[in-house]
mmCIF file of C-alpha atoms in Angstrom:
data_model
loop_
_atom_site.group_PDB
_atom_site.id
_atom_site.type_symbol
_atom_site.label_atom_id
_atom_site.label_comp_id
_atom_site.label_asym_id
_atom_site.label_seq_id
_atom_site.Cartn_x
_atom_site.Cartn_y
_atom_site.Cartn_z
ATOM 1 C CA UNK A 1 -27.194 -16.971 -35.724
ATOM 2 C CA UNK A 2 -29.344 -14.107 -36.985
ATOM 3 C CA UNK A 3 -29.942 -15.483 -39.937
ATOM 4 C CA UNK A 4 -31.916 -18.221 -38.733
ATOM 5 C CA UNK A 5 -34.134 -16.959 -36.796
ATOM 6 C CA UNK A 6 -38.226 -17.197 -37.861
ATOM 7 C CA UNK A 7 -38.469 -13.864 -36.320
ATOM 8 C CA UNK A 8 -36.817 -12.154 -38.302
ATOM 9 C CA UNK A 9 -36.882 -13.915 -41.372
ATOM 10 C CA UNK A 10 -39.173 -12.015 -43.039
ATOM 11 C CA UNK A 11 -37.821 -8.463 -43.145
ATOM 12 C CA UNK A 12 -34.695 -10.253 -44.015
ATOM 13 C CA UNK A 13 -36.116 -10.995 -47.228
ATOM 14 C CA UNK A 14 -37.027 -7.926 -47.920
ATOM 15 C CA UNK A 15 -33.597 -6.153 -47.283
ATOM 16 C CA UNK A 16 -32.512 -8.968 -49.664
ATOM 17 C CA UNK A 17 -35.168 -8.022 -52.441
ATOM 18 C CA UNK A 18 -34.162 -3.851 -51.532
ATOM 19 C CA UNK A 19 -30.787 -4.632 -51.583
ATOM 20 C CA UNK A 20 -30.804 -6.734 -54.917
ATOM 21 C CA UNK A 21 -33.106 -4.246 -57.135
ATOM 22 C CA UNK A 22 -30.410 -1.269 -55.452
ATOM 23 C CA UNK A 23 -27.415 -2.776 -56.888
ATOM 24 C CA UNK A 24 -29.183 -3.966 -60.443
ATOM 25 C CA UNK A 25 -30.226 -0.907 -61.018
ATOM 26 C CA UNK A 26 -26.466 0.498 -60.008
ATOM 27 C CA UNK A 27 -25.298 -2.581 -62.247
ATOM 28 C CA UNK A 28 -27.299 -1.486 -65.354
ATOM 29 C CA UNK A 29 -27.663 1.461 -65.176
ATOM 30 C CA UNK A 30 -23.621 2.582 -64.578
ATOM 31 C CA UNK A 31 -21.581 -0.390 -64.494
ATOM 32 C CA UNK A 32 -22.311 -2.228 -67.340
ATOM 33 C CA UNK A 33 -22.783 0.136 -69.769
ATOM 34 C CA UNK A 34 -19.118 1.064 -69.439
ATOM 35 C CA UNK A 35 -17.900 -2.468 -70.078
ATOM 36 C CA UNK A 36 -20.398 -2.642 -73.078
ATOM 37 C CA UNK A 37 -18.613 0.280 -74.220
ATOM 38 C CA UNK A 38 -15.134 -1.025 -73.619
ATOM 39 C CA UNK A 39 -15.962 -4.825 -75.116
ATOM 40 C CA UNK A 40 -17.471 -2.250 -77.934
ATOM 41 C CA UNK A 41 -13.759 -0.588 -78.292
ATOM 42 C CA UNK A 42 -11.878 -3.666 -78.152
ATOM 43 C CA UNK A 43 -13.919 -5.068 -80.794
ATOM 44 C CA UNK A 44 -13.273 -2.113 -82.910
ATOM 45 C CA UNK A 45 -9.817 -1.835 -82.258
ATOM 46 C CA UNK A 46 -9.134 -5.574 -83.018
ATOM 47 C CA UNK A 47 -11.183 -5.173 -86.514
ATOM 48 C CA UNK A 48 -9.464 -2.429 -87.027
ATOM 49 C CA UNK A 49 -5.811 -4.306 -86.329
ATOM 50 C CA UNK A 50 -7.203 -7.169 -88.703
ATOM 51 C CA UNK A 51 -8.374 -4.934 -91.442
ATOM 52 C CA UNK A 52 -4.993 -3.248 -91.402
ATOM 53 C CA UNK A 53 -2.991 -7.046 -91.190
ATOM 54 C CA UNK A 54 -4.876 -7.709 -94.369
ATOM 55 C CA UNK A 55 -3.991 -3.928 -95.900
ATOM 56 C CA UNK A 56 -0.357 -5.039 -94.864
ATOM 57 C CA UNK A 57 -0.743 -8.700 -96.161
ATOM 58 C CA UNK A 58 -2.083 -7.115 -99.553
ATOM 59 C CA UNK A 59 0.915 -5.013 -99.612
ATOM 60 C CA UNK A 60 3.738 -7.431 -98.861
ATOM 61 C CA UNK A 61 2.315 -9.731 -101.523
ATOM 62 C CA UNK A 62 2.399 -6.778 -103.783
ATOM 63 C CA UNK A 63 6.172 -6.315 -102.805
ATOM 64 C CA UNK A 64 6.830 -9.804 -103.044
ATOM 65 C CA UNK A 65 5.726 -9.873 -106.934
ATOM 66 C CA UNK A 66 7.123 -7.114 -107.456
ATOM 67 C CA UNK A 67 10.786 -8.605 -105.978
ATOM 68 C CA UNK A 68 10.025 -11.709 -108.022
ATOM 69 C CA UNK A 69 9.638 -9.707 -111.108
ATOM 70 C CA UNK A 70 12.988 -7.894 -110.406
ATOM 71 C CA UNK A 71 14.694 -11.157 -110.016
ATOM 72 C CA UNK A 72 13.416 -12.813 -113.084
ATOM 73 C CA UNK A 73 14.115 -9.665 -114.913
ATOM 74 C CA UNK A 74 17.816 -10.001 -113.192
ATOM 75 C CA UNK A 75 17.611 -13.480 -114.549
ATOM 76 C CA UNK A 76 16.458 -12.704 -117.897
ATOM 77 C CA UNK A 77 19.425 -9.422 -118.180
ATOM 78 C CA UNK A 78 21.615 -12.289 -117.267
ATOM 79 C CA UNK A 79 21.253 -14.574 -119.248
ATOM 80 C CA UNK A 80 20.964 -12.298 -122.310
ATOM 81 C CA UNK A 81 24.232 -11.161 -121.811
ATOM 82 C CA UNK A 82 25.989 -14.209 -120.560
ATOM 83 C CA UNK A 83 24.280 -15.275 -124.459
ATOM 84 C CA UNK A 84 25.561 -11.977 -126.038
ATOM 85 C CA UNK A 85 29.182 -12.254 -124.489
ATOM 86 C CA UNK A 86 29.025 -16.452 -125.645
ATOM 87 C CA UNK A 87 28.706 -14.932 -129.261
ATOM 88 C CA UNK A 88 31.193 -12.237 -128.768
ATOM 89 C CA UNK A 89 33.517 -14.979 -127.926
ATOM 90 C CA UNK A 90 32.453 -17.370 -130.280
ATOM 91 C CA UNK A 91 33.320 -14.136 -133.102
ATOM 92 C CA UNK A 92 36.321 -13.539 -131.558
ATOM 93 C CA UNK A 93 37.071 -16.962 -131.724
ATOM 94 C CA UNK A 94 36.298 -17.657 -135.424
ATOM 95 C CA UNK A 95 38.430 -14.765 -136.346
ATOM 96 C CA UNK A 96 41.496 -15.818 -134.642
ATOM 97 C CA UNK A 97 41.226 -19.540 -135.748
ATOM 98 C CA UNK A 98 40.801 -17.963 -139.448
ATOM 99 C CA UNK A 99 43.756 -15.640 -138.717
ATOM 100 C CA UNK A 100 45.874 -18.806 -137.416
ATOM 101 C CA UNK A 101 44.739 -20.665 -140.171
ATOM 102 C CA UNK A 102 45.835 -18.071 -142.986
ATOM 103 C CA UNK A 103 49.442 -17.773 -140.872
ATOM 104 C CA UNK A 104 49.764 -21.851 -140.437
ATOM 105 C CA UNK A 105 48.915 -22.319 -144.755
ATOM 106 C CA UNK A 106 51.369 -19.552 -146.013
ATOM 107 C CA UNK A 107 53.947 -20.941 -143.017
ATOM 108 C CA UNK A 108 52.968 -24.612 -144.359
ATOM 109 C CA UNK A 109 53.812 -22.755 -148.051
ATOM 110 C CA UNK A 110 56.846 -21.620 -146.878
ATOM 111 C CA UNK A 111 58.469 -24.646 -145.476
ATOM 112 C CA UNK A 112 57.063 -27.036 -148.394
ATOM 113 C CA UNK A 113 58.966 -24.413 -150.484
ATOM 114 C CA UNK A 114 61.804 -24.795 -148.197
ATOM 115 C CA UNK A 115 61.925 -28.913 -148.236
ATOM 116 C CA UNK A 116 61.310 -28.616 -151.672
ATOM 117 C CA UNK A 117 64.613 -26.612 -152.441
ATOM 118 C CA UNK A 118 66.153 -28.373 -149.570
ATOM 119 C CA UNK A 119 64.749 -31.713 -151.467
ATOM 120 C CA UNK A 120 66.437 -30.391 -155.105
ATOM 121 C CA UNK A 121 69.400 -29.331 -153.671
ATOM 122 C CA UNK A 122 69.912 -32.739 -151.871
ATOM 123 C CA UNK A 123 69.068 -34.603 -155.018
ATOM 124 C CA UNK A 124 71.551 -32.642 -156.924
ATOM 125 C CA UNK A 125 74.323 -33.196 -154.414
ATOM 126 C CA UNK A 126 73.358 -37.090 -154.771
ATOM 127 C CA UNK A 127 73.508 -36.674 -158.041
ATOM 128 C CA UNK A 128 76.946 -35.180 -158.253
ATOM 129 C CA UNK A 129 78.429 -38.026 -155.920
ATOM 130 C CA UNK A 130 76.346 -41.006 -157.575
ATOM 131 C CA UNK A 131 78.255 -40.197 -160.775
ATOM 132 C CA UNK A 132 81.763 -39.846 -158.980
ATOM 133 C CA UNK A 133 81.201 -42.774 -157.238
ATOM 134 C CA UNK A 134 79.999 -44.560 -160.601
ATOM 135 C CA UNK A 135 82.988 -42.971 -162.555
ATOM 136 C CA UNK A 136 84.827 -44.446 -159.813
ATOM 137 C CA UNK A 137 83.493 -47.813 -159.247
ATOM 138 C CA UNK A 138 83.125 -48.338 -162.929
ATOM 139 C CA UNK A 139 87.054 -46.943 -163.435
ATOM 140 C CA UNK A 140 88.616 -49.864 -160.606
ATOM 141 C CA UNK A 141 86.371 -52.509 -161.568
ATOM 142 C CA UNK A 142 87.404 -52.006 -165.401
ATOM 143 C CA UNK A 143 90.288 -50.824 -164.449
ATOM 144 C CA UNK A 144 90.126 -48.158 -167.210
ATOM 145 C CA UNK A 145 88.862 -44.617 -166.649
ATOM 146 C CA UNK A 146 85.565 -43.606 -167.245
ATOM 147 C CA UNK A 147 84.148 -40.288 -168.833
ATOM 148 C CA UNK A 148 82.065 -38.379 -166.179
ATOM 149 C CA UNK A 149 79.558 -37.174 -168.565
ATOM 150 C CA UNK A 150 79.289 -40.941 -169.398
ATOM 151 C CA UNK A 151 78.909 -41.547 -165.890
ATOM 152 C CA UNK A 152 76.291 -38.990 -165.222
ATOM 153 C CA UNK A 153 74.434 -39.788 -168.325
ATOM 154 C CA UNK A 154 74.286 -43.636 -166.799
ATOM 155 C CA UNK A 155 73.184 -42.320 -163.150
ATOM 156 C CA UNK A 156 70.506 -40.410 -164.618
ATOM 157 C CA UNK A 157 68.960 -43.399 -166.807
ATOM 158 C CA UNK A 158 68.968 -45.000 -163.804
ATOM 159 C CA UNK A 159 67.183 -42.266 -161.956
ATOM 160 C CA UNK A 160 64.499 -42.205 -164.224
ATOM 161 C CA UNK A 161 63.778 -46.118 -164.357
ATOM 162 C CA UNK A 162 63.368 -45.803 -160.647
ATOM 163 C CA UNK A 163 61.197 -42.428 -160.589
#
């Protein structure tokens, strides 16, 4: 092997050293400062792409309060006129309990009226046959006949030391 050789060791090394401070110089001078300048644009790009996430970040949150707002304010409407249409029933219900009331007392009016004429009538038709059935208890018992007006005077003493 070449390489090896003490002969020609020597201007080996200096091809080496040449050949080294060639491509440095090529390295330097043309390679790298393109990929500076690339690592320099992906840098800015990806600060760029984070200060834009936060712009967008800043602006959801902004939508989100705002959508949080419309909700409670949805909430809010809601229950102000679930509470409006509670009253509105709670009117509407007053009104027709007062309206059943006034038709149940003058209905309640009108049978007590009823009963009571029902009640007067019935009283005078026991009346009538308490003193025909006096006149006639009081006419076989005695065996003589008996005056009705009598008879009806005597029902209606008795009447009145019930009542």
């Amino acid at each position: 092997m070449p390489q090896f050789d003490p002969a020609i060791f020597s201007p080996l090394l200096v091809w080496l050293v040449l050949t080294f401070v060639a491509l440095y110089l090529l390295m330097s001078k043309l390679a790298l400062p393109k990929v500076a300048a690339i690592i320099d644009q992906r840098a800015e790009r990806i600060e760029g792409n984070l200060a834009k996430a936060e712009q967008l970040r800043a602006e959801a949150a902004g939508v989100l309060a705002a959508y949080e707002k419309a909700i409670a304010d949805a909430k809010a409407g809601a229950q102000a006129e679930l509470a409006k249409a509670g009253a509105d029933i709670a009117a509407e219900t007053a009104k027709r309990e007062a309206e059943f009331g006034k038709r149940l007392a003058e209905q309640t009016r009108t049978a007590e009226t009823r009963i009571k004429a029902a009640k007067t009538e019935a009283l005078a038709q026991v009346k009538a046959i308490a003193t025909d059935l006096a006149g006639g208890i009081a006419g076989k018992l005695t065996g003589a006949g008996v005056d009705a007006n009598a008879a009806g005077a005597a029902v209606d003493a008795v009447v009145k030391e019930r009542a």
